[in-house]
Amino acid sequence: MKDRAVTPDFSSFSAAISACSKCEQWEKALVLLYSMKDYGLQPHIRTFEAVVSACGEGGQWEKALDLFGSMKDYSLQPNVTTFDAAIDACRNGGQWEKGLVLFDSMKDYGLKPDATTFNAVIGACRNGGQWEKALDLFNSMKEYGVQPDVIISNAVITTLKNAGQWEKALDLLDSIKDYGLQPDIITFNTAIGA
């Protein structure tokens, strides 16, 4: 853009960063984020969300968490969506403990997790072989006013299956009907494999 004397605006940067995020081009997303100040532009919370997500999808959980922590330098406070992106980066990077710390810290910001948050943190626990924590999180969803869905249920059943907890996997399969959920083929295949 500099070569053609076109001055990018916030929308230009947002679109480019979003494209980088979707294509797992975390390095380019970071370059764009940091170059916004060269044009006198202040990143928005959604900008950080996209770059944190790009770093997480690119396996750069440390960069994602550093960036998440740097939002305060821009006078930005994380929201549920930026927490979701950071927790998902922990899931992708095998950092279940850090994902749980982030999850627990949401209340410090007055935020309540949503289904996406639970999916990410339960996925982090699944990847870390933490079946008890995954099951505790699943069971705590009602406390937060979040309705489990089949995807989250499947993640917990998979976690239980992988840990050899077949009885608990079958118990969960029975109980998801109490949530008004209809098990799908993945649910049944996972439970059968337990």
PDB file of C-alpha atoms in Angstrom, residues 34-158:
ATOM      1  CA  TYR A  34       2.470  -3.622  15.123  1.00  0.00           C
ATOM      2  CA  SER A  35       2.511  -1.514  11.961  1.00  0.00           C
ATOM      3  CA  MET A  36      -0.875   0.043  12.750  1.00  0.00           C
ATOM      4  CA  LYS A  37       0.819   2.628  14.965  1.00  0.00           C
ATOM      5  CA  ASP A  38       2.891   3.773  11.947  1.00  0.00           C
ATOM      6  CA  TYR A  39      -0.393   5.000  10.509  1.00  0.00           C
ATOM      7  CA  GLY A  40      -1.644   6.498  13.749  1.00  0.00           C
ATOM      8  CA  LEU A  41      -4.155   3.709  14.276  1.00  0.00           C
ATOM      9  CA  GLN A  42      -5.036   2.133  17.605  1.00  0.00           C
ATOM     10  CA  PRO A  43      -5.798  -1.617  17.532  1.00  0.00           C
ATOM     11  CA  HIS A  44      -9.284  -2.573  18.662  1.00  0.00           C
ATOM     12  CA  ILE A  45     -10.213  -5.549  20.842  1.00  0.00           C
ATOM     13  CA  ARG A  46     -11.265  -7.507  17.729  1.00  0.00           C
ATOM     14  CA  THR A  47      -7.855  -6.858  16.214  1.00  0.00           C
ATOM     15  CA  PHE A  48      -6.225  -8.526  19.199  1.00  0.00           C
ATOM     16  CA  GLU A  49      -8.710 -11.371  19.069  1.00  0.00           C
ATOM     17  CA  ALA A  50      -7.794 -12.096  15.447  1.00  0.00           C
ATOM     18  CA  VAL A  51      -4.030 -11.964  16.067  1.00  0.00           C
ATOM     19  CA  VAL A  52      -4.218 -14.038  19.273  1.00  0.00           C
ATOM     20  CA  SER A  53      -6.290 -16.555  17.324  1.00  0.00           C
ATOM     21  CA  ALA A  54      -3.799 -16.572  14.434  1.00  0.00           C
ATOM     22  CA  CYS A  55      -0.918 -17.200  16.832  1.00  0.00           C
ATOM     23  CA  GLY A  56      -2.844 -19.981  18.547  1.00  0.00           C
ATOM     24  CA  GLU A  57      -3.790 -21.649  15.274  1.00  0.00           C
ATOM     25  CA  GLY A  58      -0.157 -21.391  14.216  1.00  0.00           C
ATOM     26  CA  GLY A  59       0.993 -23.255  17.322  1.00  0.00           C
ATOM     27  CA  GLN A  60       2.444 -20.096  18.882  1.00  0.00           C
ATOM     28  CA  TRP A  61       0.702 -20.261  22.253  1.00  0.00           C
ATOM     29  CA  GLU A  62       3.440 -18.247  23.998  1.00  0.00           C
ATOM     30  CA  LYS A  63       3.122 -15.393  21.511  1.00  0.00           C
ATOM     31  CA  ALA A  64      -0.663 -15.596  21.808  1.00  0.00           C
ATOM     32  CA  LEU A  65      -0.489 -15.263  25.597  1.00  0.00           C
ATOM     33  CA  ASP A  66       2.091 -12.465  25.431  1.00  0.00           C
ATOM     34  CA  LEU A  67      -0.141 -10.591  23.028  1.00  0.00           C
ATOM     35  CA  PHE A  68      -3.194 -11.264  25.188  1.00  0.00           C
ATOM     36  CA  GLY A  69      -1.325  -9.823  28.175  1.00  0.00           C
ATOM     37  CA  SER A  70      -0.203  -6.771  26.207  1.00  0.00           C
ATOM     38  CA  MET A  71      -3.747  -5.541  25.560  1.00  0.00           C
ATOM     39  CA  LYS A  72      -3.539  -3.450  28.724  1.00  0.00           C
ATOM     40  CA  ASP A  73      -0.674  -1.506  27.086  1.00  0.00           C
ATOM     41  CA  TYR A  74      -3.291  -0.338  24.571  1.00  0.00           C
ATOM     42  CA  SER A  75      -5.841   0.436  27.315  1.00  0.00           C
ATOM     43  CA  LEU A  76      -7.908  -2.539  26.243  1.00  0.00           C
ATOM     44  CA  GLN A  77      -9.581  -5.005  28.570  1.00  0.00           C
ATOM     45  CA  PRO A  78     -10.076  -8.564  27.356  1.00  0.00           C
ATOM     46  CA  ASN A  79     -13.588  -9.740  26.623  1.00  0.00           C
ATOM     47  CA  VAL A  80     -14.994 -13.264  26.453  1.00  0.00           C
ATOM     48  CA  THR A  81     -13.958 -13.665  22.821  1.00  0.00           C
ATOM     49  CA  THR A  82     -10.323 -12.718  23.460  1.00  0.00           C
ATOM     50  CA  PHE A  83     -10.266 -15.097  26.421  1.00  0.00           C
ATOM     51  CA  ASP A  84     -11.683 -17.795  24.139  1.00  0.00           C
ATOM     52  CA  ALA A  85      -8.887 -17.179  21.621  1.00  0.00           C
ATOM     53  CA  ALA A  86      -6.205 -17.280  24.328  1.00  0.00           C
ATOM     54  CA  ILE A  87      -7.604 -20.452  25.924  1.00  0.00           C
ATOM     55  CA  ASP A  88      -7.853 -22.045  22.489  1.00  0.00           C
ATOM     56  CA  ALA A  89      -4.183 -21.172  21.899  1.00  0.00           C
ATOM     57  CA  CYS A  90      -3.417 -23.055  25.117  1.00  0.00           C
ATOM     58  CA  ARG A  91      -5.457 -25.992  23.846  1.00  0.00           C
ATOM     59  CA  ASN A  92      -3.531 -26.031  20.576  1.00  0.00           C
ATOM     60  CA  GLY A  93      -0.225 -25.748  22.412  1.00  0.00           C
ATOM     61  CA  GLY A  94      -0.910 -28.506  24.933  1.00  0.00           C
ATOM     62  CA  GLN A  95      -0.978 -26.025  27.820  1.00  0.00           C
ATOM     63  CA  TRP A  96      -4.046 -27.190  29.741  1.00  0.00           C
ATOM     64  CA  GLU A  97      -2.846 -25.648  33.031  1.00  0.00           C
ATOM     65  CA  LYS A  98      -2.466 -22.209  31.464  1.00  0.00           C
ATOM     66  CA  GLY A  99      -5.877 -22.623  29.845  1.00  0.00           C
ATOM     67  CA  LEU A 100      -7.409 -23.313  33.253  1.00  0.00           C
ATOM     68  CA  VAL A 101      -5.663 -20.285  34.771  1.00  0.00           C
ATOM     69  CA  LEU A 102      -7.110 -18.093  32.032  1.00  0.00           C
ATOM     70  CA  PHE A 103     -10.541 -19.635  32.517  1.00  0.00           C
ATOM     71  CA  ASP A 104     -10.413 -18.962  36.258  1.00  0.00           C
ATOM     72  CA  SER A 105      -9.192 -15.392  35.726  1.00  0.00           C
ATOM     73  CA  MET A 106     -12.233 -14.433  33.653  1.00  0.00           C
ATOM     74  CA  LYS A 107     -14.165 -13.654  36.836  1.00  0.00           C
ATOM     75  CA  ASP A 108     -11.490 -11.067  37.744  1.00  0.00           C
ATOM     76  CA  TYR A 109     -12.713  -9.135  34.698  1.00  0.00           C
ATOM     77  CA  GLY A 110     -16.376  -9.680  35.519  1.00  0.00           C
ATOM     78  CA  LEU A 111     -16.741 -12.054  32.575  1.00  0.00           C
ATOM     79  CA  LYS A 112     -18.718 -15.282  32.343  1.00  0.00           C
ATOM     80  CA  PRO A 113     -17.558 -18.083  30.071  1.00  0.00           C
ATOM     81  CA  ASP A 114     -19.723 -19.102  27.147  1.00  0.00           C
ATOM     82  CA  ALA A 115     -20.016 -22.406  25.262  1.00  0.00           C
ATOM     83  CA  THR A 116     -16.966 -21.529  23.150  1.00  0.00           C
ATOM     84  CA  THR A 117     -14.939 -20.942  26.316  1.00  0.00           C
ATOM     85  CA  PHE A 118     -15.965 -24.301  27.729  1.00  0.00           C
ATOM     86  CA  ASN A 119     -15.208 -26.014  24.437  1.00  0.00           C
ATOM     87  CA  ALA A 120     -11.688 -24.551  24.431  1.00  0.00           C
ATOM     88  CA  VAL A 121     -10.861 -25.251  28.083  1.00  0.00           C
ATOM     89  CA  ILE A 122     -12.345 -28.760  28.015  1.00  0.00           C
ATOM     90  CA  GLY A 123     -10.392 -29.370  24.804  1.00  0.00           C
ATOM     91  CA  ALA A 124      -7.225 -28.236  26.573  1.00  0.00           C
ATOM     92  CA  CYS A 125      -7.946 -30.673  29.399  1.00  0.00           C
ATOM     93  CA  ARG A 126      -8.671 -33.430  26.861  1.00  0.00           C
ATOM     94  CA  ASN A 127      -5.362 -32.809  25.120  1.00  0.00           C
ATOM     95  CA  GLY A 128      -3.602 -32.874  28.489  1.00  0.00           C
ATOM     96  CA  GLY A 129      -5.279 -36.106  29.598  1.00  0.00           C
ATOM     97  CA  GLN A 130      -7.053 -34.331  32.453  1.00  0.00           C
ATOM     98  CA  TRP A 131     -10.334 -36.246  32.459  1.00  0.00           C
ATOM     99  CA  GLU A 132     -11.335 -35.241  35.999  1.00  0.00           C
ATOM    100  CA  LYS A 133     -10.918 -31.541  35.258  1.00  0.00           C
ATOM    101  CA  ALA A 134     -12.772 -31.900  31.945  1.00  0.00           C
ATOM    102  CA  LEU A 135     -15.662 -33.631  33.708  1.00  0.00           C
ATOM    103  CA  ASP A 136     -15.697 -31.028  36.511  1.00  0.00           C
ATOM    104  CA  LEU A 137     -15.832 -28.245  33.932  1.00  0.00           C
ATOM    105  CA  PHE A 138     -18.661 -29.955  32.088  1.00  0.00           C
ATOM    106  CA  ASN A 139     -20.590 -30.367  35.332  1.00  0.00           C
ATOM    107  CA  SER A 140     -20.012 -26.695  36.230  1.00  0.00           C
ATOM    108  CA  MET A 141     -21.575 -25.347  33.045  1.00  0.00           C
ATOM    109  CA  LYS A 142     -25.014 -25.013  34.658  1.00  0.00           C
ATOM    110  CA  GLU A 143     -23.526 -22.776  37.370  1.00  0.00           C
ATOM    111  CA  TYR A 144     -22.476 -20.369  34.624  1.00  0.00           C
ATOM    112  CA  GLY A 145     -25.812 -20.573  32.845  1.00  0.00           C
ATOM    113  CA  VAL A 146     -24.240 -22.295  29.840  1.00  0.00           C
ATOM    114  CA  GLN A 147     -26.077 -25.134  28.143  1.00  0.00           C
ATOM    115  CA  PRO A 148     -23.770 -27.976  27.055  1.00  0.00           C
ATOM    116  CA  ASP A 149     -23.931 -28.923  23.414  1.00  0.00           C
ATOM    117  CA  VAL A 150     -23.118 -32.166  21.621  1.00  0.00           C
ATOM    118  CA  ILE A 151     -19.628 -30.954  20.652  1.00  0.00           C
ATOM    119  CA  ILE A 152     -18.677 -30.293  24.271  1.00  0.00           C
ATOM    120  CA  SER A 153     -20.272 -33.566  25.384  1.00  0.00           C
ATOM    121  CA  ASN A 154     -18.314 -35.433  22.725  1.00  0.00           C
ATOM    122  CA  ALA A 155     -15.082 -33.796  23.889  1.00  0.00           C
ATOM    123  CA  VAL A 156     -15.676 -34.929  27.473  1.00  0.00           C
ATOM    124  CA  ILE A 157     -16.672 -38.456  26.393  1.00  0.00           C
ATOM    125  CA  THR A 158     -13.499 -38.613  24.279  1.00  0.00           C
TER     126      THR A 158
END
